[in-house]
PDB file of C-alpha atoms in Angstrom:
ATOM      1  CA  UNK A 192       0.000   0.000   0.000  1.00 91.00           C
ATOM      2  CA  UNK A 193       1.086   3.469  -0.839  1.00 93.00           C
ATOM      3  CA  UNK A 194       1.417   6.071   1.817  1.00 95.00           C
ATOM      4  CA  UNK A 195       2.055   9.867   2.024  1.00 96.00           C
ATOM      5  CA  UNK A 196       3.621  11.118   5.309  1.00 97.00           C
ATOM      6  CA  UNK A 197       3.724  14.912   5.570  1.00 95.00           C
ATOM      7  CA  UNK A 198       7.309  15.758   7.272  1.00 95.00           C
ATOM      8  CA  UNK A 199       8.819  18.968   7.561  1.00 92.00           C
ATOM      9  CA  UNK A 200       6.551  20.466   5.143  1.00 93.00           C
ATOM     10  CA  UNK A 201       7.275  17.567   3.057  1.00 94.00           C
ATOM     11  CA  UNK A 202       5.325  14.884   1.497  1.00 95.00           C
ATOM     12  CA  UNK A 203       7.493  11.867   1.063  1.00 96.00           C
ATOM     13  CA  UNK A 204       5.886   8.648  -0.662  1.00 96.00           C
ATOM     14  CA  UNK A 205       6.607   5.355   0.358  1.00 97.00           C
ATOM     15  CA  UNK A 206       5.050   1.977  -0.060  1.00 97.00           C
ATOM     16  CA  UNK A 207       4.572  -0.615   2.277  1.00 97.00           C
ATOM     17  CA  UNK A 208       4.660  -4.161   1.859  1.00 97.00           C
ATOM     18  CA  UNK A 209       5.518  -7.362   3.970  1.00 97.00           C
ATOM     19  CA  UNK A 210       9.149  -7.109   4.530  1.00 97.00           C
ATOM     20  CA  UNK A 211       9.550  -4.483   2.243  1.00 97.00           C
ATOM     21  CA  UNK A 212       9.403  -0.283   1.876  1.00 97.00           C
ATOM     22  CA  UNK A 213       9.727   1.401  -1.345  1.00 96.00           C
ATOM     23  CA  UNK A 214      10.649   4.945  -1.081  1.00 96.00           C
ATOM     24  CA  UNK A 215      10.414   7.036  -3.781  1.00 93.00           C
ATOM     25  CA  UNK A 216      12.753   9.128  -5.131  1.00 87.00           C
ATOM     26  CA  UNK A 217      11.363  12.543  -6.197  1.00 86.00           C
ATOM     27  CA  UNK A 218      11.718  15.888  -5.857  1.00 85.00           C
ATOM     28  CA  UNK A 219       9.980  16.040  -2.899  1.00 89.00           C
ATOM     29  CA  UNK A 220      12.255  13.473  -1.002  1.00 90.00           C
ATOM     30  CA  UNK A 221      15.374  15.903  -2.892  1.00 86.00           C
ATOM     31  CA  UNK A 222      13.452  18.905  -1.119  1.00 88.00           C
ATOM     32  CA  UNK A 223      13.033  17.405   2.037  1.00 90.00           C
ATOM     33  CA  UNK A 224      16.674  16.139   2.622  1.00 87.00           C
ATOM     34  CA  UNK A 225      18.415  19.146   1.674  1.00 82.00           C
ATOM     35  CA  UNK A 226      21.120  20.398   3.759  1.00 77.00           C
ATOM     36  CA  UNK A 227      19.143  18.597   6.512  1.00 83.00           C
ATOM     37  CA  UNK A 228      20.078  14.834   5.739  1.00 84.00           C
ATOM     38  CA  UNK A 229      21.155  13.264   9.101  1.00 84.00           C
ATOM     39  CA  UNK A 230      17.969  14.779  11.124  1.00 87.00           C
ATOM     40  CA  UNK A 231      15.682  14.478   8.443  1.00 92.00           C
ATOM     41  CA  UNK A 232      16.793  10.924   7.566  1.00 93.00           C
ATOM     42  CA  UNK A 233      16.327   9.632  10.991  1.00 94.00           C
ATOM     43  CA  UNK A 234      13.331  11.338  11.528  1.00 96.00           C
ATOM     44  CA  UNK A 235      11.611  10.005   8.025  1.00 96.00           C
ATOM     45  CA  UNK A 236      13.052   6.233   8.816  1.00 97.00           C
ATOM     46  CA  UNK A 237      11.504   6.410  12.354  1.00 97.00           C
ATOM     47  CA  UNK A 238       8.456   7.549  10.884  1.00 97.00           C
ATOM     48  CA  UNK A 239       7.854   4.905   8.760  1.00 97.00           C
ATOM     49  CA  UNK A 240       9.185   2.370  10.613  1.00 98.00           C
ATOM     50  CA  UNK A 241       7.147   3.046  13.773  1.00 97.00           C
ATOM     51  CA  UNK A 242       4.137   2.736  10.426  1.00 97.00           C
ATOM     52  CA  UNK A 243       5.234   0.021   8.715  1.00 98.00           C
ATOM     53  CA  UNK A 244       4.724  -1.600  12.759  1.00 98.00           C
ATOM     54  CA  UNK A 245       1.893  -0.480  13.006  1.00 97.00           C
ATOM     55  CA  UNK A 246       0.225  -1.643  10.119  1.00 96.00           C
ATOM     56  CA  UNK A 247       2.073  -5.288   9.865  1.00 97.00           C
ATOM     57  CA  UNK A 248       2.051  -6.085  14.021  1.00 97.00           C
ATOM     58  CA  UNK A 249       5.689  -6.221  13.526  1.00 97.00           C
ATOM     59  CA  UNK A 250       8.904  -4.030  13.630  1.00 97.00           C
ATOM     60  CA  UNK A 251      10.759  -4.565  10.092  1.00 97.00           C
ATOM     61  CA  UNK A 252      14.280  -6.165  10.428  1.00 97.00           C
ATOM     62  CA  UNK A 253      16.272  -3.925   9.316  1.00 98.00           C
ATOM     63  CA  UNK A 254      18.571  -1.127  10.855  1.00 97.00           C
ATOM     64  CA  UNK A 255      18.135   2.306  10.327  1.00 96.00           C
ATOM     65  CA  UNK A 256      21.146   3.225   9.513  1.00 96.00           C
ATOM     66  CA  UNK A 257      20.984   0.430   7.210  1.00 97.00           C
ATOM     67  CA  UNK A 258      17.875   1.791   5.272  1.00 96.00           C
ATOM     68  CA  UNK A 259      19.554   5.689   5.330  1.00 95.00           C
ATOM     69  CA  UNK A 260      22.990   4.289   3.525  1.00 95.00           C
ATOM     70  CA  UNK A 261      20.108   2.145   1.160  1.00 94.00           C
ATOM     71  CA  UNK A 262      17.831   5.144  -0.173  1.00 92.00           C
ATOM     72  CA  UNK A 263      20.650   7.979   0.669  1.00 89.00           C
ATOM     73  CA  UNK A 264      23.290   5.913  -2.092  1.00 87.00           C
ATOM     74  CA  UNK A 265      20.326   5.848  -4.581  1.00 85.00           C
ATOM     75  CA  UNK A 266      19.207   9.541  -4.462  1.00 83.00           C
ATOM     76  CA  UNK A 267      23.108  10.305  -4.565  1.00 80.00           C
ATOM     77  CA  UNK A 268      23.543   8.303  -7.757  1.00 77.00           C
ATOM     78  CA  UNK A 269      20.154   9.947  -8.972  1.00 76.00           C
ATOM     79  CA  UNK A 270      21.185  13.128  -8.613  1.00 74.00           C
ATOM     80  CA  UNK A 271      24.576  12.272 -10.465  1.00 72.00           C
ATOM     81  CA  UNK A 272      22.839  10.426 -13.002  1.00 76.00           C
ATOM     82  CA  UNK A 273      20.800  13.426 -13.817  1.00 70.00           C
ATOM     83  CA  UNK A 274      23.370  16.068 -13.735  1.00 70.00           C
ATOM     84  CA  UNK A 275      25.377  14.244 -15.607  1.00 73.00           C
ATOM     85  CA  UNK A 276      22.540  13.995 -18.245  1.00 68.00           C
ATOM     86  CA  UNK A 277      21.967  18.417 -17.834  1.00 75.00           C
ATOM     87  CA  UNK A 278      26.229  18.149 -18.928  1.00 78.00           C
ATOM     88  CA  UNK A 279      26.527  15.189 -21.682  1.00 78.00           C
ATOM     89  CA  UNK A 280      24.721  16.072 -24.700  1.00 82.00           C
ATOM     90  CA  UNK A 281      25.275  12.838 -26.606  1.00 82.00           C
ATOM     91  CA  UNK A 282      21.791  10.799 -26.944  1.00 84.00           C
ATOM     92  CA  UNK A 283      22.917   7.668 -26.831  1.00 83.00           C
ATOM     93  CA  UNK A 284      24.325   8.170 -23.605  1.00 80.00           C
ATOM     94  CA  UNK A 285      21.556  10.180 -22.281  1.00 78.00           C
ATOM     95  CA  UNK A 286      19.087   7.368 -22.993  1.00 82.00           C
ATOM     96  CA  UNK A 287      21.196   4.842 -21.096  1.00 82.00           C
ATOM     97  CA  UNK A 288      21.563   7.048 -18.278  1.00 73.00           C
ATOM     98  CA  UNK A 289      17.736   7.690 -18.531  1.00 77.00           C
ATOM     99  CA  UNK A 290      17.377   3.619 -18.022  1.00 80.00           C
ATOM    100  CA  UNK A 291      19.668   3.535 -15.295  1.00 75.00           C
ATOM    101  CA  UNK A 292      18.137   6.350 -13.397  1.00 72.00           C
ATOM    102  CA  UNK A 293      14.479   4.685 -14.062  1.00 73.00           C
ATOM    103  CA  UNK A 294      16.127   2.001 -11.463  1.00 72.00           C
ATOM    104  CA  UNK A 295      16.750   4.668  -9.301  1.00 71.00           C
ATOM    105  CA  UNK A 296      13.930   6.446  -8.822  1.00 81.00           C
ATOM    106  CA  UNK A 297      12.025   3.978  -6.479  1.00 88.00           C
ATOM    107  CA  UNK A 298      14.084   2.733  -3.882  1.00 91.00           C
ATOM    108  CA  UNK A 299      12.898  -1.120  -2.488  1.00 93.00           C
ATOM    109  CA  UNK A 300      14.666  -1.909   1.147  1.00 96.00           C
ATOM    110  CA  UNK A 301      13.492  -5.286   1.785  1.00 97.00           C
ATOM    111  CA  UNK A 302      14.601  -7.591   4.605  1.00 97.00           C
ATOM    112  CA  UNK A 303      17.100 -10.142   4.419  1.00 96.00           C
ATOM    113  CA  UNK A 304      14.963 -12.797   3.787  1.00 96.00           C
ATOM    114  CA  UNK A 305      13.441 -10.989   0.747  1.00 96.00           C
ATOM    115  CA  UNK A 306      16.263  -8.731  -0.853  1.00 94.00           C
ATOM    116  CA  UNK A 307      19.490 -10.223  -1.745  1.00 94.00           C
ATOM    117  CA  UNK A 308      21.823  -7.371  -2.033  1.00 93.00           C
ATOM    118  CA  UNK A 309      20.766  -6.452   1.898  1.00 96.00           C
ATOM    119  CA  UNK A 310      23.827  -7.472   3.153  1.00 97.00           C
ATOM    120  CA  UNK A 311      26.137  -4.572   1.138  1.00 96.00           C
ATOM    121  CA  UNK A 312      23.501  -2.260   3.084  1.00 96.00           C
ATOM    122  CA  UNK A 313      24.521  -3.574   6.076  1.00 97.00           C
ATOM    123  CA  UNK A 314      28.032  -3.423   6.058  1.00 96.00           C
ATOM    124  CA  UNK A 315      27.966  -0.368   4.599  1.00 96.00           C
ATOM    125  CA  UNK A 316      25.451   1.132   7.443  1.00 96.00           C
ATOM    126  CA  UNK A 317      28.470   1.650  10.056  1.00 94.00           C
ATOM    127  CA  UNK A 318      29.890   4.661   7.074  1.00 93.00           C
ATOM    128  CA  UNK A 319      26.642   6.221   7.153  1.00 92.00           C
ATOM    129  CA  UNK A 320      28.091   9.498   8.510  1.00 90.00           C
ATOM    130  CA  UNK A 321      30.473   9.470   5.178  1.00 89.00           C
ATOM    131  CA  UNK A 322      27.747   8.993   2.779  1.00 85.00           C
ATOM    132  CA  UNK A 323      25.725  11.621   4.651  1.00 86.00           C
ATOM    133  CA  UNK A 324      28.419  14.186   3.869  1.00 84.00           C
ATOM    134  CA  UNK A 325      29.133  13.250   0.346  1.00 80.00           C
ATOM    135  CA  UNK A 326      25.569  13.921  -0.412  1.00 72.00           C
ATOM    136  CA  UNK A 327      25.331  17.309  -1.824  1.00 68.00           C
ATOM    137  CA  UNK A 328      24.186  19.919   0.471  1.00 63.00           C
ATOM    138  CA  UNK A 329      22.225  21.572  -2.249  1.00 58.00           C
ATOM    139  CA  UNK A 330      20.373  18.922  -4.503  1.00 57.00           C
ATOM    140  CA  UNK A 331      18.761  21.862  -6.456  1.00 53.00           C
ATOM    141  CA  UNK A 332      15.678  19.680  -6.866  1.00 50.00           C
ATOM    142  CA  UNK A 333      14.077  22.479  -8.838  1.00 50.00           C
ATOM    143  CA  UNK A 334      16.357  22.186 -11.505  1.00 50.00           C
ATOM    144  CA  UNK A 335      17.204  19.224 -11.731  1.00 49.00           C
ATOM    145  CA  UNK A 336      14.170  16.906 -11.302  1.00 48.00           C
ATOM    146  CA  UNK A 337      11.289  16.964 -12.812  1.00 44.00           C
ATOM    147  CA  UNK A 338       8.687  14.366 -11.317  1.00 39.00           C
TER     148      UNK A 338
END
C-alpha cells in the first residue's frame, strides 16, 4: 500500500509491503533532505518504521542506519545520473543514463529474507556518517528533477 507522510513540510511517498518499503525518489524526497540529511533521515526512517509496525504487528528487520545508507546511495547516484545527463549532450548516452536512473527512482529496502543485495547495506550502514556528507548539500531539486 502506498502512503504519504507529511514531514517537515514535506510529502514523502513510500510503499509498504511485507518485509519491504519502497521509497520514492522525487523531488519532494530531494526537497526534504536538503542540507538537513542526518535529522531528516532519521526522523523520516523512524516515521515509517514506527508505520510500517503499526500496520504489519511487527517491527521490520532492518537497521536504520541500514535503510539511510540504502535510499541515501540511490538519491546520490540519482542526482549524479541526472546532472550528468543536464552536462553530456550525446543521446545515446543520455538514454542509457535515462534507463539507469528509471532504477533509481524507487528505492525497495526489503529484509534479508526478501532482498538479496541487503547485506552490502549492512556493512555499509556503520559509514553512514560518510555517505551523509558526500551527499550534496544543495540537490537543487528544482532544476534538476522533474517528477
Amino acid at each position: 500500500m502506498d502512503k504519504v507522510y507529511e514531514l517537515e513540510e514535506h510529502k514523502i511517498k513510500v510503499g509498504l509491503e511485507p518485509q519491504l518499503i519502497r521509497v520514492y525518489s522525487n523531488a519532494e524526497l530531494w526537497d526534504y533532505l536538503d542540507g538537513k540529511a542526518n535529522d531528516r533521515f532519521e526522523l523520516m526512517v523512524n516515521t515509517i518504521k514506527a508505520d510500517y509496525a503499526q500496520q504489519f504487528g511487527k517491527t521490520l528487520a532492518i537497521s536504520n542506519d541500514s535503510l539511510i545508507v540504502e535510499i541515501l546511495v540511490h538519491v546520490y547516484c540519482d542526482f549524479l545520473g541526472l546532472s550528468f545527463n543536464r552536462i553530456v549532450k550525446i543521446k545515446w548516452i543520455q538514454a542509457l543514463v535515462k534507463r539507469l536512473l528509471k532504477r533509481a527512482e524507487v528505492v525497495d529496502c526489503g529484509e534479508k529474507s526478501v532482498d538479496s543485495n541487503r547485506w552490502v547495506w549492512d556493512l555499509l550502514a556503520g559509514n553512514k556518517s560518510f555517505f551523509i556528507a558526500i551527499l550534496p548539500k544543495n540537490l537543487n531539486a528544482k532544476d534538476i528533477k522533474k517528477h
